Short mmCIF file of C-alpha atoms and ligand atoms in Angstrom, two decimals:
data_model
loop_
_atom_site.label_atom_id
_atom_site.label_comp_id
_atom_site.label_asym_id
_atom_site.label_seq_id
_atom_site.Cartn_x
_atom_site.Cartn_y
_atom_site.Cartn_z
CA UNK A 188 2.33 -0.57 29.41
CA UNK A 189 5.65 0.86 29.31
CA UNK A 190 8.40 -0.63 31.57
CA UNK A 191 10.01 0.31 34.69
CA UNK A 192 13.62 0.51 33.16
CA UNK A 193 12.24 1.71 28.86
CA UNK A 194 13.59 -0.33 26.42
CA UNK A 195 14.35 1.75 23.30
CA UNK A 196 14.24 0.86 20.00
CA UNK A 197 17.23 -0.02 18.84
CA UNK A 198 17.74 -1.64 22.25
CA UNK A 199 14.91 -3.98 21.07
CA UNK A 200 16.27 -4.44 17.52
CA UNK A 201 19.48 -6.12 18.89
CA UNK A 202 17.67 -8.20 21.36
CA UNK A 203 15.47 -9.47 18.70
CA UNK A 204 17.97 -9.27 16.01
CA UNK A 205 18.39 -13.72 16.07
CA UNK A 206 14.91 -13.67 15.31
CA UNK A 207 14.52 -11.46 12.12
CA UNK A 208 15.78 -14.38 9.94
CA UNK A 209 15.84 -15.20 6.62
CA UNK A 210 13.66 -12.58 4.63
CA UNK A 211 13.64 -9.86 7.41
CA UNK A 212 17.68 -10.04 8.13
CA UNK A 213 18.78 -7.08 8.16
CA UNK A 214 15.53 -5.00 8.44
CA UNK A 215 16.78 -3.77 11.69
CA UNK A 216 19.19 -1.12 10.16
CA UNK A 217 16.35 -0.43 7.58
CA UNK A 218 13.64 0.29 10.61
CA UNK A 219 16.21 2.35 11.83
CA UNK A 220 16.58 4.66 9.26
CA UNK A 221 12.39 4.88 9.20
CA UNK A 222 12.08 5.75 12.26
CA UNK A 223 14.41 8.90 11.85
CA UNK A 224 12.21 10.08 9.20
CA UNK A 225 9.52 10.12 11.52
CA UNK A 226 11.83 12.39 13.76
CA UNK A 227 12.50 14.67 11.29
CA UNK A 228 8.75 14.67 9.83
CA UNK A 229 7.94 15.14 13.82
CA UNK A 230 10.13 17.89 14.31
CA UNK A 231 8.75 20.22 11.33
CA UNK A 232 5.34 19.35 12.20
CA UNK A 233 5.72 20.49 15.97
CA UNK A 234 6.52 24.30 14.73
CA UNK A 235 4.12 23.83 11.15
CA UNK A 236 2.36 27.03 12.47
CA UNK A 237 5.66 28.68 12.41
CA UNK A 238 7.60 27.68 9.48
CA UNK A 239 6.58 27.71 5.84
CA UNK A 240 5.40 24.52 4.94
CA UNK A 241 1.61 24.52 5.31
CA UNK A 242 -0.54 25.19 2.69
CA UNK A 243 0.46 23.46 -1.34
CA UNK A 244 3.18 23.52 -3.35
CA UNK A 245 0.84 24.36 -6.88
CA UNK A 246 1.31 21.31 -8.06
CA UNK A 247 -0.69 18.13 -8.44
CA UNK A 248 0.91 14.67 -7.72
CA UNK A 249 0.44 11.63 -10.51
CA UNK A 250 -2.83 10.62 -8.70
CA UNK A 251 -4.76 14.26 -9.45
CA UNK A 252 -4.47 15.50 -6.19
CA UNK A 253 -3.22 19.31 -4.56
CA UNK A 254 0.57 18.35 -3.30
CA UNK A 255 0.71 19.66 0.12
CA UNK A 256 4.32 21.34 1.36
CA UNK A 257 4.13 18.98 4.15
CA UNK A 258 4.05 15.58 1.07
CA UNK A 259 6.92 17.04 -0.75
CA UNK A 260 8.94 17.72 2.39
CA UNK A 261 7.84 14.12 3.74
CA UNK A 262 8.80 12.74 0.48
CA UNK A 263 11.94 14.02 0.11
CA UNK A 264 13.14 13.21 3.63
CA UNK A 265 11.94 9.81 2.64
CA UNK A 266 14.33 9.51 -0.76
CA UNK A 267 17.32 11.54 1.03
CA UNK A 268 18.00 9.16 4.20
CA UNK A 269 17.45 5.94 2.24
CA UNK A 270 18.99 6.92 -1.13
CA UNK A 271 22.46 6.87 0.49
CA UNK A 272 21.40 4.38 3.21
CA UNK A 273 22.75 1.45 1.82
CA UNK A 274 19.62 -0.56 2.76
CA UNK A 275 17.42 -0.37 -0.42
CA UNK A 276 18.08 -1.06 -4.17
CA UNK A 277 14.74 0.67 -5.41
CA UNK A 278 11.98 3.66 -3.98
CA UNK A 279 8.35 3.84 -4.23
CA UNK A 280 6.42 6.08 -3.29
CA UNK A 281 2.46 7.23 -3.62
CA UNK A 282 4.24 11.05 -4.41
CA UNK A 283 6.21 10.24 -7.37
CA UNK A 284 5.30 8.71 -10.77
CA UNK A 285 7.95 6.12 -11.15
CA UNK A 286 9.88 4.36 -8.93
CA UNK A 287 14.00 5.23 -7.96
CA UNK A 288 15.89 2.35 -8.62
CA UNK A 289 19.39 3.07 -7.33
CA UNK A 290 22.24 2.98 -10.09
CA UNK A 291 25.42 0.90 -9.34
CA UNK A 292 27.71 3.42 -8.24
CA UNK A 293 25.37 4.07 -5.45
CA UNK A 294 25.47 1.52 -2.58
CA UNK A 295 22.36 -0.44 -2.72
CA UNK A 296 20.52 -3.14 -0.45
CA UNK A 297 18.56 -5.87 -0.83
CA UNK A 298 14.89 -4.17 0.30
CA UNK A 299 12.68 -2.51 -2.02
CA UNK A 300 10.43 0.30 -0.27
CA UNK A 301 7.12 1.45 -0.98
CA UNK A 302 5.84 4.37 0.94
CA UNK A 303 3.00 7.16 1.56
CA UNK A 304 5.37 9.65 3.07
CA UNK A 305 2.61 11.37 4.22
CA UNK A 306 -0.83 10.03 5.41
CA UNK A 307 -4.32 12.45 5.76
CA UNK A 308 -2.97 15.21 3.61
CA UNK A 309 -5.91 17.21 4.38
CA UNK A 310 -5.07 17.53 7.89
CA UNK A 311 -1.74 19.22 7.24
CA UNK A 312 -2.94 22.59 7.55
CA UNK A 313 -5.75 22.44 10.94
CA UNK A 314 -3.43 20.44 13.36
CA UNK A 315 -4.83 17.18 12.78
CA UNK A 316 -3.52 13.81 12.82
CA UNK A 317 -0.89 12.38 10.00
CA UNK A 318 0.77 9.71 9.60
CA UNK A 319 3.01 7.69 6.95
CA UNK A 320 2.79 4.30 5.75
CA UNK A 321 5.85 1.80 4.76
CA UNK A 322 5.80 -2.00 2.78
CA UNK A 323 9.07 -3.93 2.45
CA UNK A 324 9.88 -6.39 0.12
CA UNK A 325 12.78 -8.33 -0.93
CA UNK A 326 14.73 -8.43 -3.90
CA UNK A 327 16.97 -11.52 -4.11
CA UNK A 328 18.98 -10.58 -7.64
CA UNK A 329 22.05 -9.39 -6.53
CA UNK A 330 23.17 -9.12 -10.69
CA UNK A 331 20.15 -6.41 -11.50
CA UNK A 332 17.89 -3.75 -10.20
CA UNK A 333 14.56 -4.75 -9.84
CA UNK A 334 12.08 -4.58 -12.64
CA UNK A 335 8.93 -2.13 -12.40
CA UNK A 336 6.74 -5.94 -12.08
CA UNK A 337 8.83 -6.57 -9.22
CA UNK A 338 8.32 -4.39 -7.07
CA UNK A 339 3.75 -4.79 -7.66
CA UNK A 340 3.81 -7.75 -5.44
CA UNK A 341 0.77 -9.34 -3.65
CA UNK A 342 0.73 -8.40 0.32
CA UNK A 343 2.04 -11.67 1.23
CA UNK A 344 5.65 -11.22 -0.21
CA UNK A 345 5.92 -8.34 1.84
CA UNK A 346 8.77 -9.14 4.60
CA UNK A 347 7.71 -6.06 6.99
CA UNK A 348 5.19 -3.45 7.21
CA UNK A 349 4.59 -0.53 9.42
CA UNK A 350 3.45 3.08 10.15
CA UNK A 351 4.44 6.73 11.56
CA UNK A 352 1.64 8.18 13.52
CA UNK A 353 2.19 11.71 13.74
CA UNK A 354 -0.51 12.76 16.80
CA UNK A 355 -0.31 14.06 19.91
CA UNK A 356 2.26 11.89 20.38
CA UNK A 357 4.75 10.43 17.53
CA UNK A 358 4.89 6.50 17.61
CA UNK A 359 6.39 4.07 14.99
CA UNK A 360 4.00 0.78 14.46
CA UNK A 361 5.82 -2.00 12.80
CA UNK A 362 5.59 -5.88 11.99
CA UNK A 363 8.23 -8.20 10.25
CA UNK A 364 5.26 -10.62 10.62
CA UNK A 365 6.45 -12.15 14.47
CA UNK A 366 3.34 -9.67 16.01
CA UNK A 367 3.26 -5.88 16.00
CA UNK A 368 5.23 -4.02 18.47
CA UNK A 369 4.75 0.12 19.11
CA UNK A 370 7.27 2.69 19.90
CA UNK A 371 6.51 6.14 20.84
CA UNK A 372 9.22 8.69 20.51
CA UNK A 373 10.31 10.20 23.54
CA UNK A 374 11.19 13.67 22.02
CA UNK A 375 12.95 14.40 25.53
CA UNK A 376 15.58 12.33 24.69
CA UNK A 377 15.14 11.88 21.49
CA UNK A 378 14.68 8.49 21.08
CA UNK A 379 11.54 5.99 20.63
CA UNK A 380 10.67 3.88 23.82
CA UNK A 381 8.87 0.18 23.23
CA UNK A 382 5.12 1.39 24.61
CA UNK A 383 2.99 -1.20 23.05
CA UNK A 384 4.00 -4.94 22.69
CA UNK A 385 2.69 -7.32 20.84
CA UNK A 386 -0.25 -5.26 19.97
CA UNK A 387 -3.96 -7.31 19.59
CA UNK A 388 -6.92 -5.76 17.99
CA UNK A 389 -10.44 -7.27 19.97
CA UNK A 390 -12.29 -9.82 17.64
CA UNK A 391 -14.85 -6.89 17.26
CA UNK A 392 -15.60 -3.39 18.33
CA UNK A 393 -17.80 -0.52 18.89
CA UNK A 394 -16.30 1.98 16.49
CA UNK A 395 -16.79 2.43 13.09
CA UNK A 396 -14.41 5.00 10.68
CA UNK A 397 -15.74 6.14 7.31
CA UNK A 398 -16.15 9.16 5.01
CA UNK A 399 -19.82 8.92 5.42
CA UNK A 400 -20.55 11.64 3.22
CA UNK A 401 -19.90 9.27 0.22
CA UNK A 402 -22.90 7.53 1.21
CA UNK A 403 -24.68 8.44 -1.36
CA UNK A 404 -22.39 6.73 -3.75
CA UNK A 405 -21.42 3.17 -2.00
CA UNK A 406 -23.44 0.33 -3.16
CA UNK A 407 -26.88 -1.29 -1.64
CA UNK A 408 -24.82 -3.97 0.44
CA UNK A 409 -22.26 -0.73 1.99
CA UNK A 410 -24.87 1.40 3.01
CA UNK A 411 -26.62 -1.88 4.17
CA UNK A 412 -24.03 -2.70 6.30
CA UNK A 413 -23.81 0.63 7.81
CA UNK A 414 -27.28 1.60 8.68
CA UNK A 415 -27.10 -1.72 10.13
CA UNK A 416 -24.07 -0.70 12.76
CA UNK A 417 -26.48 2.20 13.84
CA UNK A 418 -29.68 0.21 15.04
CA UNK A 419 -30.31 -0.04 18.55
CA UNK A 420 -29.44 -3.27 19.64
CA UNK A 421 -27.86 -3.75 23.16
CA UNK A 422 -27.43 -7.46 22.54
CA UNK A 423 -24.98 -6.78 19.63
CA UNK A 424 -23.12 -4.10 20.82
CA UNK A 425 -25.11 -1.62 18.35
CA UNK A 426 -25.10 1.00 17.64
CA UNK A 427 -21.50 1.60 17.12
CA UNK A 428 -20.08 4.54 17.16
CA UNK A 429 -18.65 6.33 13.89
CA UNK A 430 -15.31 8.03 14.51
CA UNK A 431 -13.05 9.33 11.44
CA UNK A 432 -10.42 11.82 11.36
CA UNK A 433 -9.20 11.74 7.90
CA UNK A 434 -6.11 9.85 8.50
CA UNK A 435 -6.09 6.65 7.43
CA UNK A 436 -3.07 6.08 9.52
CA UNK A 437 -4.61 7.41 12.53
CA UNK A 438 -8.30 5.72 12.41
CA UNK A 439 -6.36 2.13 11.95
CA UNK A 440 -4.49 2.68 15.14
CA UNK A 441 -7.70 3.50 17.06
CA UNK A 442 -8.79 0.38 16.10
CA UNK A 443 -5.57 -1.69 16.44
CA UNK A 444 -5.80 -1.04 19.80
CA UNK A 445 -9.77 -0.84 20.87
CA UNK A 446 -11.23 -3.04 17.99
CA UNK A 447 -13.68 -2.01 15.23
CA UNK A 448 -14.02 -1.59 11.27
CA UNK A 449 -12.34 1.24 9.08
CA UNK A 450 -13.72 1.36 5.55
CA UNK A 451 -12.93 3.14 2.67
CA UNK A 452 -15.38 1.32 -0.57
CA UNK A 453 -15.39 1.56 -4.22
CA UNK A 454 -18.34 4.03 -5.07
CA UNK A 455 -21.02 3.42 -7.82
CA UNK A 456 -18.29 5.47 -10.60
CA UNK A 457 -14.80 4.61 -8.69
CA UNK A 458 -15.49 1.29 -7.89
CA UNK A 459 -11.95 0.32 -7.29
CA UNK A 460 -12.12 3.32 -4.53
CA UNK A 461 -9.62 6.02 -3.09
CA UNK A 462 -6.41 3.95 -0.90
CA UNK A 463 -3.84 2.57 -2.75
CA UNK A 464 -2.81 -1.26 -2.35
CA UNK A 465 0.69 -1.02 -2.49
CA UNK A 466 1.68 2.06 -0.45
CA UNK A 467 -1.53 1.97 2.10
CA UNK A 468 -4.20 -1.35 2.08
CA UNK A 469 -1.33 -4.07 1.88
CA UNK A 470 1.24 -2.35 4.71
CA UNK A 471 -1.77 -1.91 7.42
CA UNK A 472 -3.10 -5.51 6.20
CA UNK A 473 -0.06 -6.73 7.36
CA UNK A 474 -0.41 -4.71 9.99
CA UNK A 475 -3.66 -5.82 11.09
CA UNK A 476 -3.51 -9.28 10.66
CA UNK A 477 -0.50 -9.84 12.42
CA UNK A 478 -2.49 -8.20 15.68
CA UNK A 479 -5.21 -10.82 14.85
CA UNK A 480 -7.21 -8.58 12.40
CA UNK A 481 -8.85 -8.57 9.08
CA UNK A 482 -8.42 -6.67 5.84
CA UNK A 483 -10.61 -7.42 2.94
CA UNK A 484 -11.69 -5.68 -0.24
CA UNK A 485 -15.58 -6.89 0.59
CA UNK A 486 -14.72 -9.24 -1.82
CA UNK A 487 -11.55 -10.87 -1.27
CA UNK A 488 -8.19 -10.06 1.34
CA UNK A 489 -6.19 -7.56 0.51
CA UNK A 490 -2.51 -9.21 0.60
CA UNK A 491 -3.78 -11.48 -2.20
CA UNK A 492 -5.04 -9.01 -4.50
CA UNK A 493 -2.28 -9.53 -7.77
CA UNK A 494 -1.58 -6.05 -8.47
CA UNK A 495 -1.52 -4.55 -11.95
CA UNK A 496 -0.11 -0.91 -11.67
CA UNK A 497 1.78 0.82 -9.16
CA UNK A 498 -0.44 3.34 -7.87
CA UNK A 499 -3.39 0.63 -8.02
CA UNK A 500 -6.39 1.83 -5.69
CA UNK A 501 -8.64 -0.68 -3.90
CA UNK A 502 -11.65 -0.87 -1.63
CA UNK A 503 -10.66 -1.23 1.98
CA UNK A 504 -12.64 -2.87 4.69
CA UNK A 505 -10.10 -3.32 7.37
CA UNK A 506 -10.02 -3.84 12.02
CA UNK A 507 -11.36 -6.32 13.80
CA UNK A 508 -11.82 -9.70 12.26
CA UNK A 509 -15.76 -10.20 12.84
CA UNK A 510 -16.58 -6.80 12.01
CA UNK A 511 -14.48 -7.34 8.73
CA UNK A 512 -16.24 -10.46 7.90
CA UNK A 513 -19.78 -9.13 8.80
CA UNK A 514 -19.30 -6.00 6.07
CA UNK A 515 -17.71 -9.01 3.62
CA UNK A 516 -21.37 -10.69 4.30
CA UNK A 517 -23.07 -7.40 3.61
CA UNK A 518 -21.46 -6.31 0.33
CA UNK A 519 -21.63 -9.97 -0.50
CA UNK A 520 -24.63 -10.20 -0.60
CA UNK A 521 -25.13 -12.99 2.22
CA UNK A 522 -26.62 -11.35 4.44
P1 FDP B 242 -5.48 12.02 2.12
O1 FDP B 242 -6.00 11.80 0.72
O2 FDP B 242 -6.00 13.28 2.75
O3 FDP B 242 -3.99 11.88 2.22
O4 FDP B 242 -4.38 8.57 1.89
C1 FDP B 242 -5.65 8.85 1.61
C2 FDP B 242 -6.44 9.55 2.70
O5 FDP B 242 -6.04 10.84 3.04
C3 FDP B 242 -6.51 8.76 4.03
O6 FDP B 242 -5.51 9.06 4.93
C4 FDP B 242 -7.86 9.16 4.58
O7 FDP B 242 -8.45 8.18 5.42
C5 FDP B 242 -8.66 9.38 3.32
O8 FDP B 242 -7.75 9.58 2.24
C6 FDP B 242 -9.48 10.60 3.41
O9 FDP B 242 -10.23 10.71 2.26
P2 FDP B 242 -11.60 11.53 2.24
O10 FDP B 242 -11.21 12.97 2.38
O11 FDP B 242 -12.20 11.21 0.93
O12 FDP B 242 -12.41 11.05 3.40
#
């Protein structure tokens, strides 16, 4: 609920400035900086049907896939306001092969960033929901740029995690793991108002979000565990109802804030499945658990995965905790 007088967001970063210690000093400048991106992502995408940047650039980025206009313009907005920022020593991002580790004539910080610059590709072109995703880590050698194993870190060692949503309104979602606090950017005055704090996700919900056309190809306990959420069952709360726009970004903060289960599996031949750990699962992991939520490959939780490549992908059952735990029991095999 917002506020009588709004607090704004960098209004909030000084008051709670004594509390990001240790690991997430300094993030404050660094959220700062994000959340300008998001004003200059949310600026082109108010006029897309105007300007030129709909539609793909003819290329295809290092995971196979059409490069929108709208990735390479989020990406590079992305590189250009932290490259001279000051705040980071190295880039990642899900658009580009190999990281940017900033030389030592540039000034460099102490945070490493990984980032999806741009969320639900697919909606680019029809007006749909997009969003970005962000992971921040540390890196404590002030003698040497980090190595390429340094920055493929579990989810845990991540000091602050967050989100651009890109929808009918713009908001920026973040956590520095003290509870997850939302912004939405007044584009009046240009500036991002606190509208959410200390965001909860329910302990279970009525919606579920997949790509239910890949039915076909999830294994016995997945499609288990769904036709389960669509019997009739008034006692449980079934059936739920299946919502999915495309955007991973956008189906997570549906649930962040009205509970339920967003899954993206490994399939039969691509068992290891379509997100990526380090620029998507572990970020909203951190994400949802810090509102009280779960995030689980079926098998084990996502922030403890050990990655072993960059652009790793893994299955993603993520939302409320019980619903998370009742498709764990499912693909288990428990239940
Ligand atoms: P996209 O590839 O369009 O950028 O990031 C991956 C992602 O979108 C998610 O945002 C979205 O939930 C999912 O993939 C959509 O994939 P499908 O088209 O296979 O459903």
């Amino acid at each position: 609920m917002i506020r009588e007088f709004p607090l704004t967001l960098s209004r909030f970063i000084i008051e709670n400035q004594a509390s990001h210690q240790g690991a997430a000093e300094g993030f404050s400048s660094l959220v700062t900086q994000v959340s300008l991106v998001g004003k200059l992502i949310a600026q082109d995408l108010r006029r897309a049907g105007l300007l030129d940047i709909l539609g793909s650039t003819g290329d295809t980025n290092v995971q196979g896939e059409t490069v929108k206009k709208l990735d390479a313009i989020a990406n590079d907005a992305f590189v250009k306001v932290f490259q001279h920022s000051g705040y980071v020593c190295a880039l990642a991002s899900e658009e580009m092969e190999k990281p940017i580790l900033l030389p030592g004539n540039w000034p460099q910080g102490k945070y490493i960033l990984l980032f999806d610059p741009l969320d639900g590709s697919s909606n680019t072109d029809n007006n749909m929901p997009l969003g970005a995703i962000f992971s921040v880590l540390m890196h404590d050698r002030s003698d040497r740029l980090p190595t390429d194993e340094e920055l493929m870190r579990r989810g845990t060692q991540q000091v602050a995690a967050g989100y651009l949503l890109y929808g009918s309104s713009t908001m920026l979602v973040y956590t520095v793991g003290q509870g997850v606090y939302g912004f939405t950017l007044d584009p009046g005055i240009g500036e991002y108002l606190l509208s959410h704090e200390r965001i909860t996700i329910p302990d279970k919900g009525k919606i579920y979000s997949a790509n239910e056309g890949n039915y076909n190809k999830w294994s016995g306990g997945t499609k288990r565990y769904l036709d389960f959420l669509k019997i009739n069952d008034k006692a449980t709360g079934r059936p739920y109802s299946s919502r999915y726009s495309g955007c991973l970004v956008a189906d997570v903060h549906r649930l962040l804030l009205g509970g339920g289960i967003y899954l993206y599996p490994g399939e039969t031949d691509k068992p290891e499945g379509k997100l990526r750990l380090l620029y998507e699962a572990n970020p909203l992991a951190f994400v949802v658990e810090q509102a009280g939520g779960r995030a689980s490959t079926g098998t084990s939780r996502i922030m403890e995965v050990e990655p072993k490549k960059l652009h790793q992908r893994v299955p993603l059952m993520i939302g409320s905790r019980r619903d998370v735990e009742q498709a764990e029991a499912f693909i288990q095999g428990r239940v």
